[in-house]
Coordinates of C-alpha atoms in Angstrom, one line a residue:
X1 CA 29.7 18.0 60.1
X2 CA 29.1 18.4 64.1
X3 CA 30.8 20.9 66.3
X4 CA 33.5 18.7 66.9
X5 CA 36.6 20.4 67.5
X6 CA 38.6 17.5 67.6
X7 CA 40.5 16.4 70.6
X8 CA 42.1 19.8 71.1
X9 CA 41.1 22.6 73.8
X10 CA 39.9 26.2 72.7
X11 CA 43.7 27.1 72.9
X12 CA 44.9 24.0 71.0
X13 CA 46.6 21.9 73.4
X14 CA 46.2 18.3 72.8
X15 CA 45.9 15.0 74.6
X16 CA 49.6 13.5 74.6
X17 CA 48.0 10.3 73.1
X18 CA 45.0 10.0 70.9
X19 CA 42.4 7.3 72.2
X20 CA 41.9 4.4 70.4
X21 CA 39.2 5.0 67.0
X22 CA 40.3 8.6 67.5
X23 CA 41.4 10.5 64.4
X24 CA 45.4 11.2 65.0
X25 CA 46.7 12.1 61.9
X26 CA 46.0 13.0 58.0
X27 CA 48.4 12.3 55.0
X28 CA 48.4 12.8 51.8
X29 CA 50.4 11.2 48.6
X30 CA 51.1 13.4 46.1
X31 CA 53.6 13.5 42.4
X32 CA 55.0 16.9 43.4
X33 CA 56.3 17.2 46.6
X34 CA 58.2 20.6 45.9
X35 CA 55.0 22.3 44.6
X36 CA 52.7 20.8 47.1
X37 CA 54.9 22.0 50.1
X38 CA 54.8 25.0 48.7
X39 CA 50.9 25.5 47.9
X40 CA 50.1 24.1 51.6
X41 CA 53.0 26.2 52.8
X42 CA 51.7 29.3 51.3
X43 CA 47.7 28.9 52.5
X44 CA 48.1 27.3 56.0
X45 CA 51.7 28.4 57.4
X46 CA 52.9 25.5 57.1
X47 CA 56.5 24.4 57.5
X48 CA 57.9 20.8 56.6
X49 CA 61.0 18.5 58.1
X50 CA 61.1 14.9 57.1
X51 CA 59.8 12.1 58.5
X52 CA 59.8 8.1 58.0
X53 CA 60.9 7.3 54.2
X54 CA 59.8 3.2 54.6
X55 CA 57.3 4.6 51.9
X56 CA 59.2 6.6 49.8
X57 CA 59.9 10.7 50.6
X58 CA 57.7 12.1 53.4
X59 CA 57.8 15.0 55.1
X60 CA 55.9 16.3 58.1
X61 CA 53.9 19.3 58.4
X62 CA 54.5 21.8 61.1
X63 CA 52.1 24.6 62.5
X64 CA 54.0 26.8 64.9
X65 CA 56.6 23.8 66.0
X66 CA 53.7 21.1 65.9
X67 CA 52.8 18.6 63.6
X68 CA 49.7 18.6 62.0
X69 CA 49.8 16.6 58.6
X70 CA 52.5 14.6 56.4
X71 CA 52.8 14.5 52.3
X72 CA 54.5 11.9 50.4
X73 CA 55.9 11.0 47.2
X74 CA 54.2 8.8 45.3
X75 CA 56.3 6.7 42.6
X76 CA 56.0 7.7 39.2
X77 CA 54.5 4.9 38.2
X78 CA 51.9 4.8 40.4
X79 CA 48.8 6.2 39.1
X80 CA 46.4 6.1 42.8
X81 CA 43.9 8.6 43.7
X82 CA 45.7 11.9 45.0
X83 CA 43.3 12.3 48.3
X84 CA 43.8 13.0 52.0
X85 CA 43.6 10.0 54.2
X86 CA 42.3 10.3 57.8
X87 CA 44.5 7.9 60.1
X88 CA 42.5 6.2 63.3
X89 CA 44.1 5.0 66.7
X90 CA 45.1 2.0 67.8
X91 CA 46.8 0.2 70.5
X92 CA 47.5 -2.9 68.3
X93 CA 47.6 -2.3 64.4
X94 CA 47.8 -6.3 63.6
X95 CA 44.3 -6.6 65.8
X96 CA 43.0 -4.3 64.1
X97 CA 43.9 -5.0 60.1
X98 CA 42.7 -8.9 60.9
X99 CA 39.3 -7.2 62.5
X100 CA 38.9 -4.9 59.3
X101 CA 39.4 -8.0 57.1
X102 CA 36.9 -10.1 58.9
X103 CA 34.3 -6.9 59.1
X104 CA 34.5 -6.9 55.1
X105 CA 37.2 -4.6 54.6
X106 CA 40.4 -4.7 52.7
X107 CA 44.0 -3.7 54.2
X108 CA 46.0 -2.8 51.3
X109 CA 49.3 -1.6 53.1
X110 CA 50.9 -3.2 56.1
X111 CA 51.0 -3.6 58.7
X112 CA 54.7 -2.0 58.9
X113 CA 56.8 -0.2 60.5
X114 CA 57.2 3.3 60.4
X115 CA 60.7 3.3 61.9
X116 CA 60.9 4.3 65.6
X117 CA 57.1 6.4 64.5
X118 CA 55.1 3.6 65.1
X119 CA 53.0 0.8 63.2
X120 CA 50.7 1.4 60.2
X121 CA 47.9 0.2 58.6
X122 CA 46.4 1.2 55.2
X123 CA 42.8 -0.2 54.6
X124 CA 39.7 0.2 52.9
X125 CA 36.0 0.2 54.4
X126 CA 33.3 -2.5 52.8
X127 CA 32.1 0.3 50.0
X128 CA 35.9 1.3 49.4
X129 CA 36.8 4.4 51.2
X130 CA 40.2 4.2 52.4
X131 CA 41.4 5.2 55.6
X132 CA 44.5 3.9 57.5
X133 CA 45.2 3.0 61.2
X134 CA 48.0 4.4 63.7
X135 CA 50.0 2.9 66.0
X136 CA 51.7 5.4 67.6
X137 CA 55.1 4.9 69.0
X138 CA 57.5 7.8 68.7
X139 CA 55.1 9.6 66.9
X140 CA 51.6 10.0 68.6
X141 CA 50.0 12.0 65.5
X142 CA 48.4 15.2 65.2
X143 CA 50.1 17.4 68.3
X144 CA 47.7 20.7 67.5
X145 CA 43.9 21.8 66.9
X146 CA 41.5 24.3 67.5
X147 CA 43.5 27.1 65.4
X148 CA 44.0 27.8 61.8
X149 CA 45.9 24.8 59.6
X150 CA 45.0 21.9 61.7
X151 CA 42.8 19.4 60.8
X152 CA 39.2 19.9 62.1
X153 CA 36.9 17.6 61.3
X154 CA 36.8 13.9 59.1
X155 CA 33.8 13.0 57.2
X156 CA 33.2 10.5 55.4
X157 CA 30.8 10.6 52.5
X158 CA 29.6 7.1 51.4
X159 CA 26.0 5.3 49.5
X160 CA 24.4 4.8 52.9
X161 CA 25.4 5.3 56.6
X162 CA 23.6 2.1 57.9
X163 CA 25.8 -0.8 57.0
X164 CA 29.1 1.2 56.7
X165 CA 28.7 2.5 60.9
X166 CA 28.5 -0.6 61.3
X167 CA 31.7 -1.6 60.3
X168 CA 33.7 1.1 62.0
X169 CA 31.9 0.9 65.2
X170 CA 32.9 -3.0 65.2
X171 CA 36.7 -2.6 64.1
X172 CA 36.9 0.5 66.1
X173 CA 34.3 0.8 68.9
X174 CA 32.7 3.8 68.0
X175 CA 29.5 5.0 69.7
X176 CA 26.5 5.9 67.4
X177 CA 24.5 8.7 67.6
X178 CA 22.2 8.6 64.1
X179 CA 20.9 12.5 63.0
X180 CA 17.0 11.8 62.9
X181 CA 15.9 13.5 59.3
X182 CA 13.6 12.6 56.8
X183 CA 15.9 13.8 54.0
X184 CA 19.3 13.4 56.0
X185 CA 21.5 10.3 55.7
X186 CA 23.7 11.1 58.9
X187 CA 25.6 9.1 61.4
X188 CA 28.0 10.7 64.2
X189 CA 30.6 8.5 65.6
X190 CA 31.9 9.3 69.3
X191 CA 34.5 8.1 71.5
X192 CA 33.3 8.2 75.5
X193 CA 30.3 10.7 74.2
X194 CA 32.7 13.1 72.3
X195 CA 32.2 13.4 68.5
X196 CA 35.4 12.4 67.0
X197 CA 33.5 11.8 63.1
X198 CA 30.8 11.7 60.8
X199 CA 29.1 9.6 58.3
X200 CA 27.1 11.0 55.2
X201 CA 24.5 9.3 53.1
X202 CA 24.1 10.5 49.8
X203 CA 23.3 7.8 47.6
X204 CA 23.5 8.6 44.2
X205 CA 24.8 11.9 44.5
X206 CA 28.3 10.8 45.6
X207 CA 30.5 11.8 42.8
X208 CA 31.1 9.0 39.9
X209 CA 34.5 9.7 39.5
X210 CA 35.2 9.2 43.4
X211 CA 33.2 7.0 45.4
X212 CA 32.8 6.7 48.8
X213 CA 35.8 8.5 50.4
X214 CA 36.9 10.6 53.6
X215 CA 37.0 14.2 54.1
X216 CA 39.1 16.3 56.2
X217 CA 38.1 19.8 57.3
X218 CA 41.2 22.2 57.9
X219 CA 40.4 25.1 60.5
X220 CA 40.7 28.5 58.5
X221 CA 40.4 32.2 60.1
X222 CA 38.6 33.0 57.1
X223 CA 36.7 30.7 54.3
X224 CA 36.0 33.6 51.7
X225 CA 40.0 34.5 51.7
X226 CA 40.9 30.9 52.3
X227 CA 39.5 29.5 49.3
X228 CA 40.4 32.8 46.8
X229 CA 44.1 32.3 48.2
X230 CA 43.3 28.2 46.8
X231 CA 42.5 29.5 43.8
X232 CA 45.8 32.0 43.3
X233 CA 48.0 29.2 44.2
X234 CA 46.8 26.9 41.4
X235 CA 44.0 24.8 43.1
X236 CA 40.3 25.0 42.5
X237 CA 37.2 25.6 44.2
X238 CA 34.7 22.8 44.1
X239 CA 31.4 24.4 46.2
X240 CA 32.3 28.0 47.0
X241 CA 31.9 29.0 50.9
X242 CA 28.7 29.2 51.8
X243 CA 27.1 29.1 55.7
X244 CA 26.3 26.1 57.7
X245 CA 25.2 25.5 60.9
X246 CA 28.8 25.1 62.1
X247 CA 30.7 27.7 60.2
X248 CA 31.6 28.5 57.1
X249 CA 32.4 26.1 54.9
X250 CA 34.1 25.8 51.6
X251 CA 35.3 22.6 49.6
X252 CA 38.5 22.9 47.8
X253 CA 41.0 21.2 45.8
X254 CA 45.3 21.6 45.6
X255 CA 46.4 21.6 42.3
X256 CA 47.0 17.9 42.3
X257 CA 43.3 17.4 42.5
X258 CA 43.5 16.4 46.4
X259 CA 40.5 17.6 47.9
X260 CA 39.7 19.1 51.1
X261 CA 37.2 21.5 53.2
X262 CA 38.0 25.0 54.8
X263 CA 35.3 26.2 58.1
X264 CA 35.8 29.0 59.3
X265 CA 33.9 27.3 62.9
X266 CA 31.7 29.0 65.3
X267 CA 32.9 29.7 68.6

């Protein structure tokens, strides 16, 4: 984590479009779509109207009239991970997909349209964490931050930051700034000197049954109610909230086993 905010202002206004490498939008691909609406619903206010079906049901998110996140059906027969998936900017999607492949990554999805959206890629880093890439069109991504229920913060927890920074600062031309710690595996990435993500180190303590894989932070008022209102609506709490140098933090999971963070930031 850094005290990135995201590209949003302290009252959450937005940048009409989302600079190239920048995180612009999270989705997440789920069995239930009823049930999820409704736990995501009930713990960040959210409100849902559909969106592009080229890949199945999907609905967007809304957080007081702007859109923050999007959930889709997955087909029954498809047994993937059930995980939130950080999307990146880009002005071309096809550049981008042939520079992932030839930086040792794998695009798995696309690129395709997303109707009038825009253009999508879905991909996977050189250690496997997946991640897709945004063309924006129509739709130009996350249109909130800065306030409770919008995405705060991505991180992405890997084996080792070295080799893996290197990969999105080549496909996506990230600058570095490495967190000098004995005992901290750490890379920040930044666009024009702003902190848009971070990398984690953690060797062998990244989970078995996971691997390397992004995580997005949701803004909460409160970490201690937001994660006892996770667990009343079915989900789980994975490291209960505890204090950080940037807030309180909590990491969580919706009853389909997606996992996600709640900070509670400093201001």
């Amino acid at each position: 984590m850094t005290e990135a905010r995201g590209s949003s202002g302290p009252n959450g206004e937005t940048h009409a479009r989302h600079a190239p490498g920048a995180p612009c939008w999270v989705s997440l691909m789920v069995h239930g779509m009823a049930a999820t609406q409704e736990f995501y619903g009930s713990l960040f206010g959210w409100e849902f109207q559909p969106g592009p079906q080229q890949l199945g049901p999907y609905v967007r998110a809304l957080l007081d009239g702007h859109e923050v996140a999007g959930i889709g059906q997955l087909p029954p027969d498809r047994h993937l991970p059930i995980a939130w998936t950080p999307y990146l900017a880009s002005d071309d999607v096809d550049l981008t997909a042939e520079t992932v492949r030839l930086c040792g990554g794998t695009v798995g999805v696309g690129p395709l349209d997303a109707g009038d959206a825009g253009r999508l890629v879905i991909g996977s880093d050189p250690a496997g964490a997946v991640f897709g890439v945004w063309q924006a069109s129509a739709h130009l991504g996350t249109s909130i931050g800065g306030v409770p229920g919008a995405p705060a913060w991505h991180e992405l927890l890997t084996f080792e930051s070295t080799s893996v920074a290197k990969f999105y600062e080549t496909v996506f031309g990230y600058e570095e700034e490495p967190v000098v710690s004995a005992d901290s595996d750490h890379v920040t990435l930044h666009i024009g000197g702003r902190p848009v993500a971070g990398i984690h180190g953690v060797g062998s303590a990244l989970p078995r049954d996971r691997g390397p894989h992004w995580t997005t932070y949701f803004e909460v008022a409160d970490t201690d109610d937001a994660a006892a209102l996770v667990a009343d609506l079915g989900g789980h709490v994975l490291k209960p909230p505890h204090d950080s140098e940037h807030g309180r933090v909590a990491t969580v999971a919706d009853p389909e086993g997606a996992r996600f963070a709640l900070i509670e930031g400093v201001r």
